[in-house]
Amino acid sequence: MTKNITLAHGNGGEENNELISKVFYKAFENDILSKSEDAAVIHNGELAFSTDSFTVSPIFFPGGDIGKLAVCGTCNDLAMMGAKPKYLTCSVIIEEGFAIRDLEKIVRSMKKELEINGAVIVSGDTKVVPKGAVDKIFINTTGIGEIRQRGISSNNITKDDLILISRDVGRHGATIFAAREGIEFSSALQSDCASLSLQVNALMEAGVKITALRDATRGGVAAVLNEWARQSNICIEVDEESIPVSEEVYGSCEMLGFEPLNLANEGTFVLALPKEHVQKALKVLHGFENSSNAVIIGKVSDAYLKKVILNSSYGTKRFLDLPTGELLPRIC
Ligand code: MG
């Protein structure tokens, strides 16, 4: 590992994982943490517990803002463990000179998103730092959720499961990049930022048995699939053509040299479901606007354990690796 922190250490990919395992896991190691789930399962499996900090730039972007993102991010990590988000904390670090009007706008977004999730903020903290000590505003949220379906885990995926995606990929990353650079690719390019607890709840209520769920945030779908392949000691084979990518995202990737599967999403999740539950799950997902193009993207095999294989439409195969390098800093 390098002597000092680089931007790559926050990329949600290879370097980020190395930092987490060699510094944090090494010091804090325990059975709950080492499960590496989206949220920790605590209190005899009854509660999910998760935290996330938000540093996105710009703080207002097409499809959301840092406040909406801060509530969605933590609530989604709870939902990915089959939990209903209940109680959140909210800590803000604000730069001297920040407009109160902007702060109110951010807080209104948070309130709206909390209502969607049926969650409340029950504790918080405010720090103000001198100009230049932080860029505008950083927000941390921590949340507790009530687990409604037990046993959901990224460590339990087997050949009996199929891999699905809830919607088209790469919107958040492409939107933030365009907004930051002042490029307008298309007015239709908007972040997918959204709360996922409604969809997850509907899946559970319909009796869908869930093996694993993960929102494809930093590092994108490529990171989720690689983490799952490693954690469950399986090979995941994905058909490249089956992964939905919008024209706007595809166009921006062509122009900027990004890979849609590496781009961050903030309202898109990957599902591993037992084969016999897939049709029921798709029917539920298709009832929601932001998962109306949910689709099967792959299967589990034992071709190369701990690896992800991408099958192209030309019949060629290649490994899809964990993203590396700086990617896009401050996307969430
Ligand atoms: Mg997550």
Coordinates of C-alpha atoms and ligand atoms in Angstrom, one line a residue:
M1 CA 0.0 0.0 0.0
T2 CA 1.2 3.6 -0.6
K3 CA 2.5 5.7 2.3
N4 CA -0.2 8.3 2.1
I5 CA -3.9 8.3 1.2
T6 CA -4.6 8.9 -2.5
L7 CA -8.0 9.6 -4.0
A8 CA -8.0 6.0 -5.3
H9 CA -8.4 4.8 -1.6
G10 CA -12.0 6.2 -1.7
N11 CA -13.0 4.6 -5.1
G12 CA -15.2 1.8 -3.8
G13 CA -12.9 -0.6 -5.7
E14 CA -9.6 -2.4 -5.2
E15 CA -7.6 0.3 -3.4
N16 CA -10.6 1.1 -1.2
N17 CA -11.0 -2.5 -0.1
E18 CA -7.3 -2.8 0.5
L19 CA -7.4 0.3 2.8
I20 CA -10.4 -1.1 4.7
S21 CA -8.9 -4.5 5.2
K22 CA -5.3 -3.5 6.0
V23 CA -6.1 -0.6 8.3
F24 CA -9.7 -0.7 9.7
Y25 CA -10.5 -4.4 9.7
K26 CA -7.1 -5.2 11.1
A27 CA -7.7 -2.9 14.1
F28 CA -11.4 -3.5 14.6
E29 CA -11.8 -7.1 13.6
N30 CA -14.9 -8.9 14.9
D31 CA -17.5 -11.4 13.7
I32 CA -20.1 -8.8 12.7
L33 CA -17.7 -6.5 10.9
S34 CA -16.0 -9.3 8.9
K35 CA -19.3 -10.2 7.3
S36 CA -18.9 -7.1 5.1
E37 CA -22.6 -6.6 4.6
D38 CA -24.3 -3.3 3.5
A39 CA -25.4 -3.0 7.1
A40 CA -24.3 -4.8 10.3
V41 CA -26.8 -7.4 11.6
I42 CA -27.0 -6.9 15.4
H43 CA -29.2 -7.6 18.4
N44 CA -29.8 -11.4 17.7
G45 CA -30.6 -10.7 14.1
E46 CA -33.4 -8.3 14.8
L47 CA -31.7 -5.0 13.8
A48 CA -29.6 -3.7 10.9
F49 CA -27.2 -0.9 11.7
S50 CA -25.3 1.3 9.1
T51 CA -23.5 4.6 8.7
D52 CA -22.4 6.7 5.7
S53 CA -20.8 10.1 5.1
F54 CA -21.8 12.3 2.1
T55 CA -19.4 14.7 0.5
V56 CA -20.9 14.9 -3.0
S57 CA -19.9 17.8 -5.3
P58 CA -21.9 19.7 -6.5
I59 CA -24.3 19.5 -3.6
F60 CA -27.3 20.2 -5.9
F61 CA -27.5 18.0 -9.0
P62 CA -30.1 16.8 -11.5
G63 CA -32.3 14.3 -9.7
G64 CA -31.3 15.1 -6.1
D65 CA -29.0 16.9 -3.7
I66 CA -26.7 16.0 -0.8
G67 CA -29.7 15.8 1.7
K68 CA -31.7 13.4 -0.4
L69 CA -28.6 11.3 -1.0
A70 CA -27.7 11.3 2.7
V71 CA -31.1 9.8 3.7
C72 CA -31.4 7.4 0.7
G73 CA -27.8 6.2 1.1
T74 CA -28.2 5.0 4.7
C75 CA -31.8 3.8 4.4
N76 CA -30.9 1.8 1.2
D77 CA -28.1 0.1 3.1
L78 CA -30.6 -1.0 5.8
A79 CA -33.1 -2.1 3.1
M80 CA -30.4 -4.2 1.5
M81 CA -30.4 -6.3 4.6
G82 CA -34.2 -6.8 4.5
A83 CA -34.7 -4.1 7.2
K84 CA -37.3 -1.4 7.4
P85 CA -35.4 1.9 8.2
K86 CA -36.6 3.3 11.5
Y87 CA -34.2 5.7 13.3
L88 CA -31.4 7.9 11.9
T89 CA -28.9 10.3 13.2
C90 CA -27.7 13.3 11.2
S91 CA -24.3 15.0 11.7
V92 CA -23.4 18.0 9.6
I93 CA -20.1 19.7 9.1
I94 CA -20.7 23.1 7.6
E95 CA -18.2 25.6 6.1
E96 CA -18.4 29.2 7.4
G97 CA -20.3 31.4 5.0
F98 CA -22.7 28.6 3.8
A99 CA -26.1 30.0 2.8
I100 CA -28.9 29.2 5.4
R101 CA -31.3 29.0 2.4
D102 CA -29.3 26.2 0.9
L103 CA -29.2 24.4 4.2
E104 CA -33.0 24.7 4.5
K105 CA -33.4 23.3 1.0
I106 CA -31.1 20.3 1.9
V107 CA -33.0 19.7 5.1
R108 CA -36.4 19.8 3.3
S109 CA -35.1 17.1 0.9
M110 CA -34.0 15.0 3.9
K111 CA -37.5 15.3 5.5
K112 CA -39.2 14.3 2.3
E113 CA -37.0 11.2 1.9
L114 CA -37.4 10.3 5.6
E115 CA -41.2 10.3 5.1
I116 CA -40.9 8.0 2.1
N117 CA -39.0 5.5 4.2
G118 CA -41.1 6.0 7.3
A119 CA -38.0 6.8 9.3
V120 CA -37.2 9.7 11.7
I121 CA -34.0 11.6 12.7
V122 CA -33.7 11.1 16.5
S123 CA -30.2 12.6 17.2
G124 CA -27.8 14.9 15.5
D125 CA -24.8 17.1 15.6
T126 CA -23.8 20.4 14.0
K127 CA -20.2 21.6 13.5
V128 CA -19.2 24.8 11.7
V129 CA -15.6 25.0 10.5
P130 CA -13.6 28.1 9.2
K131 CA -13.8 28.8 5.5
G132 CA -11.8 26.4 3.5
A133 CA -11.6 23.7 6.2
V134 CA -14.4 21.8 4.4
D135 CA -16.0 22.3 1.0
K136 CA -19.6 23.7 1.7
I137 CA -21.2 20.9 3.7
F138 CA -20.5 17.2 4.6
I139 CA -23.3 15.1 6.1
N140 CA -23.1 11.8 8.0
T141 CA -26.2 9.7 8.6
T142 CA -26.3 6.5 10.7
G143 CA -29.4 4.4 10.8
I144 CA -31.1 1.5 12.5
G145 CA -33.7 -0.7 10.8
E146 CA -35.9 -3.6 11.8
I147 CA -35.1 -6.7 10.0
R148 CA -38.2 -8.2 8.3
Q149 CA -36.5 -11.1 6.5
R150 CA -33.7 -12.8 8.2
G151 CA -30.7 -14.5 6.6
I152 CA -30.1 -12.1 3.7
S153 CA -26.4 -12.1 3.1
S154 CA -23.8 -11.6 0.4
N155 CA -21.9 -14.6 1.8
N156 CA -24.7 -17.1 0.9
I157 CA -25.1 -17.0 -2.9
T158 CA -25.1 -20.4 -4.6
K159 CA -25.7 -22.0 -8.0
D160 CA -29.4 -22.0 -7.1
D161 CA -29.5 -18.2 -7.5
L162 CA -29.9 -15.9 -10.5
I163 CA -28.6 -12.4 -10.6
L164 CA -30.9 -9.5 -11.4
I165 CA -30.6 -5.7 -11.7
S166 CA -33.4 -3.4 -10.7
R167 CA -32.9 -0.8 -13.5
D168 CA -30.5 0.8 -16.0
V169 CA -27.0 1.5 -14.6
G170 CA -24.6 4.3 -14.3
R171 CA -26.9 7.3 -14.0
H172 CA -25.6 8.8 -10.8
G173 CA -21.9 8.8 -11.7
A174 CA -22.6 10.1 -15.2
T175 CA -24.8 12.9 -13.8
I176 CA -22.4 14.0 -11.2
F177 CA -19.5 14.1 -13.6
A178 CA -21.5 16.1 -16.2
A179 CA -22.7 18.6 -13.5
R180 CA -19.2 19.0 -12.1
E181 CA -17.7 19.7 -15.5
G182 CA -20.5 21.8 -16.7
I183 CA -21.3 19.5 -19.6
E184 CA -24.8 19.0 -20.6
F185 CA -25.1 15.7 -22.5
S186 CA -28.8 15.5 -22.4
S187 CA -31.6 17.0 -20.3
A188 CA -32.8 13.4 -19.7
L189 CA -29.6 12.6 -17.8
Q190 CA -30.6 12.5 -14.1
S191 CA -29.3 10.7 -11.1
D192 CA -31.2 7.6 -10.1
C193 CA -31.0 8.7 -6.5
A194 CA -34.0 7.1 -4.8
S195 CA -35.1 5.2 -1.7
L196 CA -35.3 1.5 -2.3
S197 CA -37.1 0.3 0.9
L198 CA -40.5 0.4 -0.8
Q199 CA -39.4 -2.1 -3.4
V200 CA -37.6 -4.3 -0.9
N201 CA -40.6 -4.3 1.4
A202 CA -42.9 -5.2 -1.5
L203 CA -40.7 -8.1 -2.5
M204 CA -40.8 -9.4 1.1
E205 CA -44.5 -8.9 1.4
A206 CA -45.0 -10.9 -1.8
G207 CA -43.1 -13.8 -0.2
V208 CA -40.0 -13.5 -2.4
K209 CA -37.2 -15.4 -0.7
I210 CA -34.1 -13.1 -1.0
T211 CA -30.6 -14.5 -1.0
A212 CA -28.7 -11.2 -1.2
L213 CA -29.3 -7.5 -2.2
R214 CA -26.8 -4.7 -2.7
D215 CA -27.2 -1.2 -3.9
A216 CA -24.6 -0.6 -6.6
T217 CA -23.1 2.7 -5.3
R218 CA -19.4 3.5 -5.5
G219 CA -17.6 1.1 -7.8
G220 CA -20.9 0.4 -9.5
V221 CA -22.3 -3.0 -10.6
A222 CA -18.7 -4.2 -11.2
A223 CA -17.8 -3.8 -7.5
V224 CA -21.0 -5.5 -6.2
L225 CA -20.6 -8.5 -8.5
N226 CA -16.9 -8.9 -7.6
E227 CA -17.6 -8.5 -3.8
W228 CA -20.3 -11.2 -4.1
A229 CA -18.1 -13.6 -6.1
R230 CA -15.4 -13.2 -3.4
Q231 CA -17.6 -13.3 -0.4
S232 CA -19.7 -16.3 -1.5
N233 CA -16.7 -18.1 -3.2
I234 CA -18.6 -18.4 -6.5
C235 CA -18.2 -17.4 -10.2
I236 CA -20.8 -14.9 -11.5
E237 CA -21.4 -15.0 -15.2
V238 CA -23.1 -11.9 -16.6
D239 CA -24.5 -11.3 -20.1
E240 CA -23.2 -7.8 -21.1
E241 CA -26.1 -7.3 -23.5
S242 CA -28.8 -7.9 -20.8
I243 CA -27.6 -5.0 -18.6
P244 CA -29.7 -2.0 -19.3
V245 CA -27.8 1.2 -20.0
S246 CA -29.7 4.4 -21.0
E247 CA -28.8 6.2 -24.2
E248 CA -27.7 9.2 -22.2
V249 CA -25.3 7.2 -20.0
Y250 CA -24.0 5.2 -22.9
G251 CA -23.3 8.4 -24.8
S252 CA -21.5 10.1 -21.9
C253 CA -19.4 6.9 -21.4
E254 CA -18.4 6.8 -25.0
M255 CA -17.3 10.4 -24.8
L256 CA -15.5 10.3 -21.5
G257 CA -14.1 6.8 -21.7
F258 CA -16.0 5.5 -18.7
E259 CA -17.4 2.0 -18.3
P260 CA -21.1 2.0 -17.3
L261 CA -20.6 -1.0 -15.0
N262 CA -18.1 1.0 -12.9
L263 CA -20.2 4.1 -12.6
A264 CA -22.0 4.8 -9.3
N265 CA -25.7 4.4 -8.8
E266 CA -27.8 5.7 -5.9
G267 CA -31.1 4.0 -6.5
T268 CA -30.2 0.8 -8.3
F269 CA -29.7 -2.6 -6.7
V270 CA -28.4 -6.0 -7.6
L271 CA -30.4 -9.0 -6.4
A272 CA -29.4 -12.7 -6.0
L273 CA -32.6 -14.7 -5.8
P274 CA -33.4 -18.4 -5.9
K275 CA -34.4 -19.3 -9.5
E276 CA -38.0 -20.3 -8.5
H277 CA -38.6 -16.8 -7.0
V278 CA -37.3 -14.8 -9.9
Q279 CA -40.6 -14.4 -11.9
K280 CA -42.5 -13.3 -8.8
A281 CA -39.8 -10.8 -8.0
L282 CA -39.7 -9.3 -11.5
K283 CA -43.5 -8.9 -11.4
V284 CA -43.2 -7.0 -8.1
L285 CA -40.3 -4.8 -9.3
H286 CA -42.0 -4.0 -12.6
G287 CA -44.8 -2.4 -10.6
F288 CA -42.5 0.4 -9.5
E289 CA -41.5 3.2 -11.9
N290 CA -37.8 3.1 -11.0
S291 CA -37.5 -0.6 -11.4
S292 CA -39.8 -1.0 -14.4
N293 CA -37.0 -2.4 -16.5
A294 CA -35.7 -4.8 -13.8
V295 CA -34.1 -7.8 -15.5
I296 CA -32.1 -11.0 -15.1
I297 CA -28.4 -10.3 -15.9
G298 CA -26.6 -13.4 -15.0
K299 CA -26.1 -16.7 -13.2
V300 CA -23.8 -18.4 -10.8
S301 CA -21.3 -21.0 -11.9
D302 CA -18.1 -22.6 -10.7
A303 CA -16.0 -21.7 -13.8
Y304 CA -13.5 -19.5 -12.0
L305 CA -14.2 -19.1 -8.3
K306 CA -14.2 -15.5 -6.9
K307 CA -14.4 -14.1 -10.4
V308 CA -16.9 -12.3 -12.6
I309 CA -17.2 -13.2 -16.3
L310 CA -18.7 -10.9 -18.8
N311 CA -20.2 -12.7 -21.8
S312 CA -20.3 -10.3 -24.8
S313 CA -22.9 -10.4 -27.6
Y314 CA -20.1 -11.6 -30.0
G315 CA -19.7 -14.7 -28.0
T316 CA -16.4 -13.6 -26.3
K317 CA -15.8 -13.8 -22.6
R318 CA -13.7 -11.5 -20.4
F319 CA -13.2 -11.0 -16.7
L320 CA -15.0 -8.1 -15.2
D321 CA -12.6 -6.8 -12.5
L322 CA -13.1 -4.7 -9.4
P323 CA -12.6 -1.1 -10.5
T324 CA -9.2 0.5 -9.8
G325 CA -7.8 4.0 -9.9
E326 CA -9.3 7.3 -9.0
L327 CA -12.6 7.0 -10.9
L328 CA -14.7 9.9 -9.8
P329 CA -14.1 11.3 -6.3
R330 CA -16.9 12.9 -4.3
I331 CA -19.8 11.3 -6.1
C332 CA -21.5 10.5 -2.8
Ligands
MG1 MG -24.6 -0.3 0.0

